[in-house]
mmCIF file of C-alpha atoms in Angstrom:
data_model
loop_
_atom_site.group_PDB
_atom_site.id
_atom_site.type_symbol
_atom_site.label_atom_id
_atom_site.label_comp_id
_atom_site.label_asym_id
_atom_site.label_seq_id
_atom_site.Cartn_x
_atom_site.Cartn_y
_atom_site.Cartn_z
ATOM 1 C CA MET A 1 92.127 124.123 -97.557
ATOM 2 C CA LYS A 2 92.892 122.404 -100.871
ATOM 3 C CA VAL A 3 92.234 118.703 -101.382
ATOM 4 C CA VAL A 4 92.527 116.178 -104.194
ATOM 5 C CA ARG A 5 89.094 114.617 -104.388
ATOM 6 C CA PHE A 6 87.810 111.686 -106.435
ATOM 7 C CA HIS A 7 84.352 112.234 -107.932
ATOM 8 C CA ALA A 8 84.167 109.585 -110.655
ATOM 9 C CA PRO A 9 86.517 107.596 -112.897
ATOM 10 C CA GLY A 10 88.534 110.170 -114.805
ATOM 11 C CA ASP A 11 87.152 112.973 -112.637
ATOM 12 C CA VAL A 12 89.588 113.876 -109.858
ATOM 13 C CA ARG A 13 89.538 117.523 -108.836
ATOM 14 C CA ILE A 14 91.812 119.811 -106.871
ATOM 15 C CA GLU A 15 89.324 121.887 -104.950
ATOM 16 C CA GLU A 16 88.621 123.747 -101.739
ATOM 17 C CA ALA A 17 87.235 121.963 -98.679
ATOM 18 C CA PRO A 18 86.637 122.990 -95.079
ATOM 19 C CA GLU A 19 89.348 122.067 -92.610
ATOM 20 C CA PRO A 20 88.199 118.967 -90.660
ATOM 21 C CA SER A 21 87.832 118.708 -86.896
ATOM 22 C CA PRO A 22 88.571 115.596 -84.837
ATOM 23 C CA GLY A 23 85.764 113.767 -83.108
ATOM 24 C CA ASP A 24 85.997 111.752 -79.927
ATOM 25 C CA GLY A 25 88.970 109.403 -80.126
ATOM 26 C CA ASP A 26 90.306 110.989 -83.332
ATOM 27 C CA VAL A 27 93.586 112.764 -84.018
ATOM 28 C CA LYS A 28 93.987 115.607 -86.491
ATOM 29 C CA ILE A 29 97.259 115.985 -88.363
ATOM 30 C CA ARG A 30 98.880 118.506 -90.670
ATOM 31 C CA VAL A 31 99.900 116.412 -93.651
ATOM 32 C CA ARG A 32 103.539 116.954 -94.566
ATOM 33 C CA ASN A 33 103.920 114.204 -97.161
ATOM 34 C CA CYS A 34 101.564 111.835 -98.906
ATOM 35 C CA SER A 35 103.292 109.694 -101.510
ATOM 36 C CA THR A 36 101.665 108.336 -104.630
ATOM 37 C CA CYS A 37 101.512 104.822 -106.032
ATOM 38 C CA GLY A 38 100.086 102.896 -108.938
ATOM 39 C CA THR A 39 96.882 102.312 -106.996
ATOM 40 C CA ASP A 40 96.192 106.056 -107.051
ATOM 41 C CA VAL A 41 96.432 105.979 -110.841
ATOM 42 C CA LYS A 42 94.023 103.032 -111.003
ATOM 43 C CA ILE A 43 91.548 104.848 -108.756
ATOM 44 C CA PHE A 44 91.833 107.966 -110.910
ATOM 45 C CA ARG A 45 91.125 105.979 -114.077
ATOM 46 C CA TYR A 46 88.654 103.338 -112.921
ATOM 47 C CA GLY A 47 87.475 104.178 -109.407
ATOM 48 C CA HIS A 48 87.272 101.548 -106.680
ATOM 49 C CA HIS A 49 84.373 99.565 -105.273
ATOM 50 C CA HIS A 50 85.191 100.696 -101.724
ATOM 51 C CA ILE A 51 85.144 104.398 -102.603
ATOM 52 C CA VAL A 52 81.857 106.255 -102.366
ATOM 53 C CA PRO A 53 82.565 109.678 -103.911
ATOM 54 C CA PRO A 54 83.387 112.348 -103.237
ATOM 55 C CA ARG A 55 86.494 111.133 -101.402
ATOM 56 C CA VAL A 56 89.873 112.733 -100.690
ATOM 57 C CA MET A 57 92.528 110.374 -102.041
ATOM 58 C CA GLY A 58 95.963 109.411 -100.693
ATOM 59 C CA HIS A 59 97.023 106.624 -98.349
ATOM 60 C CA GLU A 60 100.821 106.871 -97.845
ATOM 61 C CA ILE A 61 100.630 109.483 -95.119
ATOM 62 C CA ALA A 62 103.010 111.251 -92.751
ATOM 63 C CA GLY A 63 102.478 114.472 -90.828
ATOM 64 C CA GLU A 64 102.332 116.335 -87.558
ATOM 65 C CA VAL A 65 99.651 116.133 -84.885
ATOM 66 C CA THR A 66 97.819 119.433 -84.502
ATOM 67 C CA GLU A 67 94.806 118.512 -82.379
ATOM 68 C CA VAL A 68 93.498 115.511 -80.459
ATOM 69 C CA GLY A 69 89.885 114.582 -79.841
ATOM 70 C CA ALA A 70 88.244 113.906 -76.501
ATOM 71 C CA GLY A 71 89.481 110.777 -74.792
ATOM 72 C CA VAL A 72 92.757 110.543 -76.716
ATOM 73 C CA THR A 73 95.829 109.948 -74.576
ATOM 74 C CA GLY A 74 99.477 109.555 -75.480
ATOM 75 C CA TRP A 75 99.423 112.046 -78.340
ATOM 76 C CA GLN A 76 99.873 115.804 -78.419
ATOM 77 C CA PRO A 77 100.354 118.598 -80.923
ATOM 78 C CA GLY A 78 103.794 118.512 -82.473
ATOM 79 C CA ASP A 79 104.150 114.723 -82.512
ATOM 80 C CA ARG A 80 105.489 113.486 -85.847
ATOM 81 C CA VAL A 81 103.454 110.537 -87.089
ATOM 82 C CA GLN A 82 102.953 108.017 -89.873
ATOM 83 C CA VAL A 83 99.480 106.609 -90.525
ATOM 84 C CA ILE A 84 98.642 103.057 -91.585
ATOM 85 C CA ALA A 85 96.661 102.753 -94.811
ATOM 86 C CA ALA A 86 94.779 99.486 -94.206
ATOM 87 C CA ILE A 87 92.711 99.512 -91.008
ATOM 88 C CA PRO A 88 91.838 96.061 -89.611
ATOM 89 C CA CYS A 89 88.899 95.788 -87.256
ATOM 90 C CA GLY A 90 90.960 94.145 -84.515
ATOM 91 C CA ARG A 91 87.999 92.020 -83.377
ATOM 92 C CA CYS A 92 87.218 89.389 -86.026
ATOM 93 C CA ALA A 93 88.439 85.788 -86.034
ATOM 94 C CA GLU A 94 91.356 86.621 -88.353
ATOM 95 C CA CYS A 95 92.475 89.636 -86.325
ATOM 96 C CA ARG A 96 92.295 87.634 -83.103
ATOM 97 C CA ARG A 97 94.573 85.070 -84.732
ATOM 98 C CA GLY A 98 97.074 87.776 -85.666
ATOM 99 C CA ARG A 99 96.138 87.749 -89.362
ATOM 100 C CA MET A 100 95.290 91.424 -89.643
ATOM 101 C CA THR A 101 96.305 91.689 -93.305
ATOM 102 C CA VAL A 102 93.340 89.510 -94.281
ATOM 103 C CA CYS A 103 90.745 91.079 -91.984
ATOM 104 C CA PRO A 104 87.406 90.753 -93.821
ATOM 105 C CA ASN A 105 86.226 94.005 -92.240
ATOM 106 C CA GLN A 106 89.272 96.036 -93.276
ATOM 107 C CA GLU A 107 88.806 99.688 -94.133
ATOM 108 C CA SER A 108 91.357 102.069 -95.623
ATOM 109 C CA MET A 109 92.506 105.652 -95.583
ATOM 110 C CA GLY A 110 91.692 107.340 -98.868
ATOM 111 C CA TYR A 111 88.934 104.799 -99.522
ATOM 112 C CA HIS A 112 86.511 104.642 -96.575
ATOM 113 C CA TYR A 113 88.010 107.750 -94.930
ATOM 114 C CA ASP A 114 89.418 110.936 -96.425
ATOM 115 C CA GLY A 115 93.087 110.511 -97.231
ATOM 116 C CA GLY A 116 96.302 112.449 -97.279
ATOM 117 C CA PHE A 117 96.152 114.522 -100.455
ATOM 118 C CA ALA A 118 95.065 117.465 -98.305
ATOM 119 C CA ALA A 119 96.591 120.006 -95.981
ATOM 120 C CA HIS A 120 94.883 118.426 -92.976
ATOM 121 C CA LEU A 121 93.197 115.116 -92.229
ATOM 122 C CA VAL A 122 91.528 113.384 -89.338
ATOM 123 C CA VAL A 123 92.966 110.038 -88.317
ATOM 124 C CA PRO A 124 89.880 108.094 -87.222
ATOM 125 C CA ALA A 125 89.638 106.492 -83.804
ATOM 126 C CA LYS A 126 89.623 103.068 -85.511
ATOM 127 C CA VAL A 127 93.261 103.625 -86.479
ATOM 128 C CA LEU A 128 94.275 104.391 -82.917
ATOM 129 C CA ALA A 129 92.305 101.387 -81.655
ATOM 130 C CA VAL A 130 94.574 99.014 -83.589
ATOM 131 C CA ASP A 131 97.787 100.928 -82.770
ATOM 132 C CA GLY A 132 98.028 102.258 -86.303
ATOM 133 C CA LEU A 133 99.346 105.757 -85.593
ATOM 134 C CA ASN A 134 103.132 105.496 -85.428
ATOM 135 C CA ARG A 135 105.744 107.885 -84.120
ATOM 136 C CA ILE A 136 108.313 108.796 -86.735
ATOM 137 C CA PRO A 137 111.793 107.966 -85.387
ATOM 138 C CA ALA A 138 114.327 110.739 -84.946
ATOM 139 C CA GLY A 139 116.346 111.304 -88.080
ATOM 140 C CA VAL A 140 113.580 110.126 -90.429
ATOM 141 C CA GLY A 141 111.934 112.838 -92.528
ATOM 142 C CA TYR A 142 108.259 113.042 -93.368
ATOM 143 C CA ALA A 143 108.851 112.027 -96.985
ATOM 144 C CA GLU A 144 110.791 108.949 -95.931
ATOM 145 C CA ALA A 145 108.172 108.086 -93.315
ATOM 146 C CA SER A 146 105.448 108.150 -95.965
ATOM 147 C CA VAL A 147 107.281 105.325 -97.765
ATOM 148 C CA ALA A 148 106.921 103.144 -94.654
ATOM 149 C CA GLU A 149 103.453 102.112 -95.836
ATOM 150 C CA PRO A 150 104.556 100.472 -99.111
ATOM 151 C CA LEU A 151 107.630 99.076 -97.364
ATOM 152 C CA ALA A 152 105.299 97.512 -94.788
ATOM 153 C CA CYS A 153 103.485 95.713 -97.609
ATOM 154 C CA VAL A 154 106.819 94.525 -99.008
ATOM 155 C CA LEU A 155 107.816 93.287 -95.558
ATOM 156 C CA ASN A 156 104.604 91.279 -95.274
ATOM 157 C CA GLY A 157 105.242 89.744 -98.696
ATOM 158 C CA GLN A 158 108.807 88.734 -97.878
ATOM 159 C CA ASN A 159 107.795 87.303 -94.527
ATOM 160 C CA LEU A 160 105.232 85.106 -96.260
ATOM 161 C CA ALA A 161 107.766 84.047 -98.917
ATOM 162 C CA ARG A 162 110.401 83.433 -96.225
ATOM 163 C CA VAL A 163 113.152 85.457 -97.896
ATOM 164 C CA GLY A 164 116.321 84.730 -95.978
ATOM 165 C CA PRO A 165 120.110 84.430 -95.896
ATOM 166 C CA GLY A 166 121.764 83.061 -98.996
ATOM 167 C CA ASP A 167 118.639 83.070 -101.169
ATOM 168 C CA ASP A 168 118.781 83.860 -104.853
ATOM 169 C CA VAL A 169 115.850 86.255 -105.264
ATOM 170 C CA VAL A 170 114.221 87.423 -108.498
ATOM 171 C CA VAL A 171 112.091 90.576 -108.346
ATOM 172 C CA MET A 172 109.841 91.014 -111.376
ATOM 173 C CA GLY A 173 108.863 94.655 -111.738
ATOM 174 C CA ALA A 174 111.182 97.667 -111.440
ATOM 175 C CA GLY A 175 108.732 100.181 -109.998
ATOM 176 C CA PRO A 176 108.904 101.522 -106.441
ATOM 177 C CA ILE A 177 107.646 98.249 -104.968
ATOM 178 C CA GLY A 178 110.239 96.282 -106.909
ATOM 179 C CA CYS A 179 112.996 98.616 -105.692
ATOM 180 C CA LEU A 180 111.853 98.169 -102.096
ATOM 181 C CA HIS A 181 111.820 94.395 -102.581
ATOM 182 C CA VAL A 182 115.415 94.480 -103.831
ATOM 183 C CA ARG A 183 116.592 96.501 -100.856
ATOM 184 C CA LEU A 184 114.640 94.530 -98.276
ATOM 185 C CA ALA A 185 115.887 91.215 -99.689
ATOM 186 C CA ARG A 186 119.442 92.457 -99.277
ATOM 187 C CA ALA A 187 118.686 93.573 -95.713
ATOM 188 C CA ARG A 188 117.401 90.067 -94.987
ATOM 189 C CA GLY A 189 120.672 88.532 -96.173
ATOM 190 C CA ALA A 190 119.763 87.344 -99.666
ATOM 191 C CA GLY A 191 122.755 86.004 -101.538
ATOM 192 C CA ARG A 192 121.927 87.565 -104.908
ATOM 193 C CA VAL A 193 119.032 89.680 -106.110
ATOM 194 C CA PHE A 194 118.038 89.936 -109.771
ATOM 195 C CA LEU A 195 115.673 92.579 -111.142
ATOM 196 C CA VAL A 196 113.447 91.928 -114.175
ATOM 197 C CA ASP A 197 111.259 94.337 -116.135
ATOM 198 C CA VAL A 198 109.948 94.638 -119.683
ATOM 199 C CA ASN A 199 110.475 98.421 -119.770
ATOM 200 C CA ARG A 200 114.143 99.126 -120.478
ATOM 201 C CA ALA A 201 114.049 102.770 -119.347
ATOM 202 C CA ARG A 202 112.348 101.930 -116.049
ATOM 203 C CA LEU A 203 114.694 98.987 -115.485
ATOM 204 C CA ASP A 204 117.783 101.124 -116.051
ATOM 205 C CA LEU A 205 116.471 103.848 -113.720
ATOM 206 C CA ALA A 206 115.720 101.374 -110.939
ATOM 207 C CA ALA A 207 118.896 99.354 -111.403
ATOM 208 C CA GLY A 208 120.964 102.521 -111.208
ATOM 209 C CA LEU A 209 119.500 103.212 -107.778
ATOM 210 C CA VAL A 210 119.224 99.807 -106.095
ATOM 211 C CA GLY A 211 122.075 97.965 -107.824
ATOM 212 C CA PRO A 212 120.771 94.421 -108.348
ATOM 213 C CA ASP A 213 123.300 91.687 -109.098
ATOM 214 C CA ALA A 214 121.826 91.549 -112.593
ATOM 215 C CA ALA A 215 119.122 93.458 -114.456
ATOM 216 C CA VAL A 216 117.147 91.535 -117.083
ATOM 217 C CA CYS A 217 114.962 93.248 -119.681
ATOM 218 C CA GLY A 218 112.164 90.852 -120.521
ATOM 219 C CA ALA A 219 111.421 92.685 -123.765
ATOM 220 C CA GLU A 220 114.915 91.941 -125.068
ATOM 221 C CA THR A 221 115.561 88.435 -123.801
ATOM 222 C CA ASP A 222 113.769 85.384 -122.420
ATOM 223 C CA ALA A 223 113.649 86.193 -118.703
ATOM 224 C CA VAL A 224 113.200 82.553 -117.662
ATOM 225 C CA ASP A 225 116.257 81.532 -119.657
ATOM 226 C CA ALA A 226 118.248 84.488 -118.305
ATOM 227 C CA VAL A 227 117.501 83.514 -114.698
ATOM 228 C CA ALA A 228 118.447 79.906 -115.448
ATOM 229 C CA LYS A 229 121.817 81.060 -116.772
ATOM 230 C CA LEU A 230 122.392 83.384 -113.826
ATOM 231 C CA THR A 231 121.768 80.508 -111.401
ATOM 232 C CA ASP A 232 123.667 77.797 -113.322
ATOM 233 C CA GLY A 233 120.381 76.146 -114.241
ATOM 234 C CA ARG A 234 119.134 75.838 -110.668
ATOM 235 C CA GLY A 235 116.541 78.625 -110.667
ATOM 236 C CA ALA A 236 115.749 81.137 -107.929
ATOM 237 C CA ASP A 237 114.943 80.346 -104.312
ATOM 238 C CA VAL A 238 112.364 83.143 -104.282
ATOM 239 C CA VAL A 239 110.561 84.864 -107.155
ATOM 240 C CA ILE A 240 108.466 87.947 -106.386
ATOM 241 C CA THR A 241 106.051 89.325 -108.971
ATOM 242 C CA ALA A 242 105.975 93.013 -108.099
ATOM 243 C CA ALA A 243 103.863 93.787 -111.160
ATOM 244 C CA ALA A 244 100.215 93.374 -112.145
ATOM 245 C CA SER A 245 101.108 90.837 -114.823
ATOM 246 C CA GLY A 246 99.742 87.369 -115.418
ATOM 247 C CA ALA A 247 102.660 86.664 -117.733
ATOM 248 C CA ALA A 248 105.073 87.493 -114.918
ATOM 249 C CA GLN A 249 103.261 85.077 -112.607
ATOM 250 C CA GLU A 250 103.474 82.299 -115.204
ATOM 251 C CA GLN A 251 107.187 82.974 -115.702
ATOM 252 C CA ALA A 252 107.789 83.073 -111.956
ATOM 253 C CA VAL A 253 106.716 79.445 -111.595
ATOM 254 C CA GLN A 254 109.123 78.460 -114.368
ATOM 255 C CA MET A 255 111.995 80.401 -112.761
ATOM 256 C CA ALA A 256 111.746 78.829 -109.323
ATOM 257 C CA ALA A 257 114.296 76.338 -108.038
ATOM 258 C CA ARG A 258 113.303 73.112 -106.340
ATOM 259 C CA GLN A 259 111.454 73.941 -103.118
ATOM 260 C CA GLY A 260 111.400 77.553 -104.292
ATOM 261 C CA ARG A 261 108.891 80.107 -103.035
ATOM 262 C CA ILE A 262 106.865 82.328 -105.335
ATOM 263 C CA SER A 263 105.153 85.493 -104.146
ATOM 264 C CA PHE A 264 102.217 86.712 -106.191
ATOM 265 C CA PHE A 265 102.699 90.176 -104.736
ATOM 266 C CA GLY A 266 101.060 92.178 -107.504
ATOM 267 C CA GLY A 267 97.342 91.587 -108.001
ATOM 268 C CA LEU A 268 95.956 91.096 -111.499
ATOM 269 C CA PRO A 269 93.305 93.201 -113.272
ATOM 270 C CA LYS A 270 89.872 92.031 -112.134
ATOM 271 C CA ASP A 271 88.859 91.263 -115.730
ATOM 272 C CA ARG A 272 91.996 89.114 -116.292
ATOM 273 C CA PRO A 273 92.646 87.249 -113.029
ATOM 274 C CA VAL A 274 93.300 83.779 -114.487
ATOM 275 C CA ILE A 275 96.722 82.462 -115.486
ATOM 276 C CA SER A 276 98.009 79.226 -117.002
ATOM 277 C CA LEU A 277 99.783 77.181 -114.322
ATOM 278 C CA ASP A 278 101.937 74.124 -114.928
ATOM 279 C CA ALA A 279 100.804 72.207 -111.853
ATOM 280 C CA ASN A 280 103.410 69.520 -112.432
ATOM 281 C CA LEU A 281 106.166 72.067 -111.858
ATOM 282 C CA VAL A 282 104.572 72.907 -108.526
ATOM 283 C CA HIS A 283 104.192 69.205 -107.711
ATOM 284 C CA TYR A 284 107.573 67.822 -108.713
ATOM 285 C CA ARG A 285 109.666 70.807 -107.648
ATOM 286 C CA GLU A 286 107.726 71.120 -104.354
ATOM 287 C CA LEU A 287 107.093 74.782 -104.972
ATOM 288 C CA THR A 288 105.237 77.115 -102.631
ATOM 289 C CA ILE A 289 103.068 79.884 -104.085
ATOM 290 C CA VAL A 290 101.884 82.581 -101.679
ATOM 291 C CA GLY A 291 99.835 85.728 -102.048
ATOM 292 C CA ALA A 292 100.519 89.021 -100.300
ATOM 293 C CA ASN A 293 97.790 91.484 -99.399
ATOM 294 C CA GLY A 294 98.763 94.756 -97.796
ATOM 295 C CA SER A 295 100.212 95.143 -94.334
ATOM 296 C CA SER A 296 99.343 95.194 -90.654
ATOM 297 C CA PRO A 297 99.986 97.943 -88.095
ATOM 298 C CA ALA A 298 102.952 95.910 -86.833
ATOM 299 C CA HIS A 299 104.441 95.795 -90.329
ATOM 300 C CA ASN A 300 104.249 99.604 -90.491
ATOM 301 C CA LYS A 301 106.132 99.951 -87.217
ATOM 302 C CA ALA A 302 108.781 97.499 -88.385
ATOM 303 C CA ALA A 303 109.116 99.350 -91.698
ATOM 304 C CA LEU A 304 109.772 102.641 -89.912
ATOM 305 C CA GLU A 305 112.449 100.921 -87.829
ATOM 306 C CA LEU A 306 114.120 99.516 -90.963
ATOM 307 C CA ILE A 307 114.185 102.997 -92.507
ATOM 308 C CA ALA A 308 115.491 104.609 -89.309
ATOM 309 C CA ALA A 309 118.259 102.021 -88.985
ATOM 310 C CA GLY A 310 119.368 102.537 -92.574
ATOM 311 C CA ALA A 311 118.710 98.877 -93.356
ATOM 312 C CA VAL A 312 116.343 99.851 -96.183
ATOM 313 C CA PRO A 313 117.281 103.289 -97.549
ATOM 314 C CA VAL A 314 114.389 105.094 -99.226
ATOM 315 C CA THR A 315 115.479 108.719 -99.627
ATOM 316 C CA ASP A 316 116.970 108.251 -103.089
ATOM 317 C CA LEU A 317 113.903 106.312 -104.254
ATOM 318 C CA ILE A 318 111.827 109.487 -103.881
ATOM 319 C CA THR A 319 112.669 110.956 -107.265
ATOM 320 C CA HIS A 320 109.976 113.662 -107.360
ATOM 321 C CA HIS A 321 108.691 116.097 -104.702
ATOM 322 C CA LEU A 322 105.604 117.964 -105.919
ATOM 323 C CA PRO A 323 103.072 120.383 -104.364
ATOM 324 C CA LEU A 324 99.429 119.438 -103.929
ATOM 325 C CA ASP A 325 98.441 121.482 -106.986
ATOM 326 C CA ALA A 326 100.572 119.131 -109.126
ATOM 327 C CA THR A 327 98.986 115.882 -107.913
ATOM 328 C CA LEU A 328 97.353 115.137 -111.266
ATOM 329 C CA ASP A 329 100.746 115.658 -112.900
ATOM 330 C CA ALA A 330 102.146 113.202 -110.365
ATOM 331 C CA PHE A 331 99.634 110.587 -111.497
ATOM 332 C CA GLU A 332 100.792 111.041 -115.086
ATOM 333 C CA ILE A 333 104.432 110.687 -114.061
ATOM 334 C CA VAL A 334 103.645 107.496 -112.133
ATOM 335 C CA ALA A 335 101.592 106.094 -115.010
ATOM 336 C CA GLY A 336 104.365 106.822 -117.490
ATOM 337 C CA GLY A 337 107.032 105.063 -115.436
ATOM 338 C CA GLY A 338 109.213 108.150 -115.403
ATOM 339 C CA ALA A 339 109.800 108.073 -111.657
ATOM 340 C CA ILE A 340 110.431 105.664 -108.839
ATOM 341 C CA LYS A 341 108.524 107.373 -106.035
ATOM 342 C CA VAL A 342 106.585 110.642 -106.308
ATOM 343 C CA THR A 343 105.647 112.348 -103.063
ATOM 344 C CA ILE A 344 103.139 115.166 -102.607
ATOM 345 C CA GLU A 345 103.869 117.919 -100.090
ATOM 346 C CA PRO A 346 100.590 119.741 -99.306
#
């Protein structure tokens, strides 16, 4: 079978590999869709400290069960499934406290285990042990189910930032994550949602799909001032930085209303992780700044339910469907900002 395998930074190959077999407790699936994200581009360019090459990439996975290993119950060939990306251990102090997103022993599909840019993959027993293999609801396609993983991360972020009814929400970053944040905020009853990006073409593409109450191009206007005007000087109840930008994080603090919540959703480059923070704004406005790191198995289940119910539509966000042979082209499309979501169909 063909796979997309990482060998070294800048060296990702589409090559032949033997079809895997499930071990005890494992489940084998035929991959139907594995969607791409900015993280795949970063791995392609720079590698990742958790990846020991060679490794099959891809972590937004949906497919069909074809074989189950010894001892597996509750699953059979033909079951349609979505696979979590981040695998908590389920045993540590954080997991026992229900904080699976910050499990210090977390492993991941496409990092520690071969991922979904392949015709077939083995879902390791560790995934099943934490209830991380999810049935795809009726009426949800494989492509849509693959988007449940990033939506699960968005759901975790909005839970932590307490996005709720009546909130004015600013989403900084008009990529696929930003689009999902806009739609989820609306599903949670936000009063108004504003979308900000420095790339006019990407902003227009995203705004045309998700319809924010206002779209602000940070390259053409002062985004902080624009948000102030949109909110009659009050600022936003919630600001989400869905971009790997220190400047966005600094602006987010300035945009927040009194007792506002700021989600540092997008991580910063490891060589530029420090920002300038006006601590007095945090102090006097009683601001809350929260991080957001991935998702838990429960978030993935909830994301699938949101998609199935139509509360967070994702079909139109998948702007490109490409075969496995075009995965490297998909990375270029993602890197260039010419798409919202690109999905690979092995």
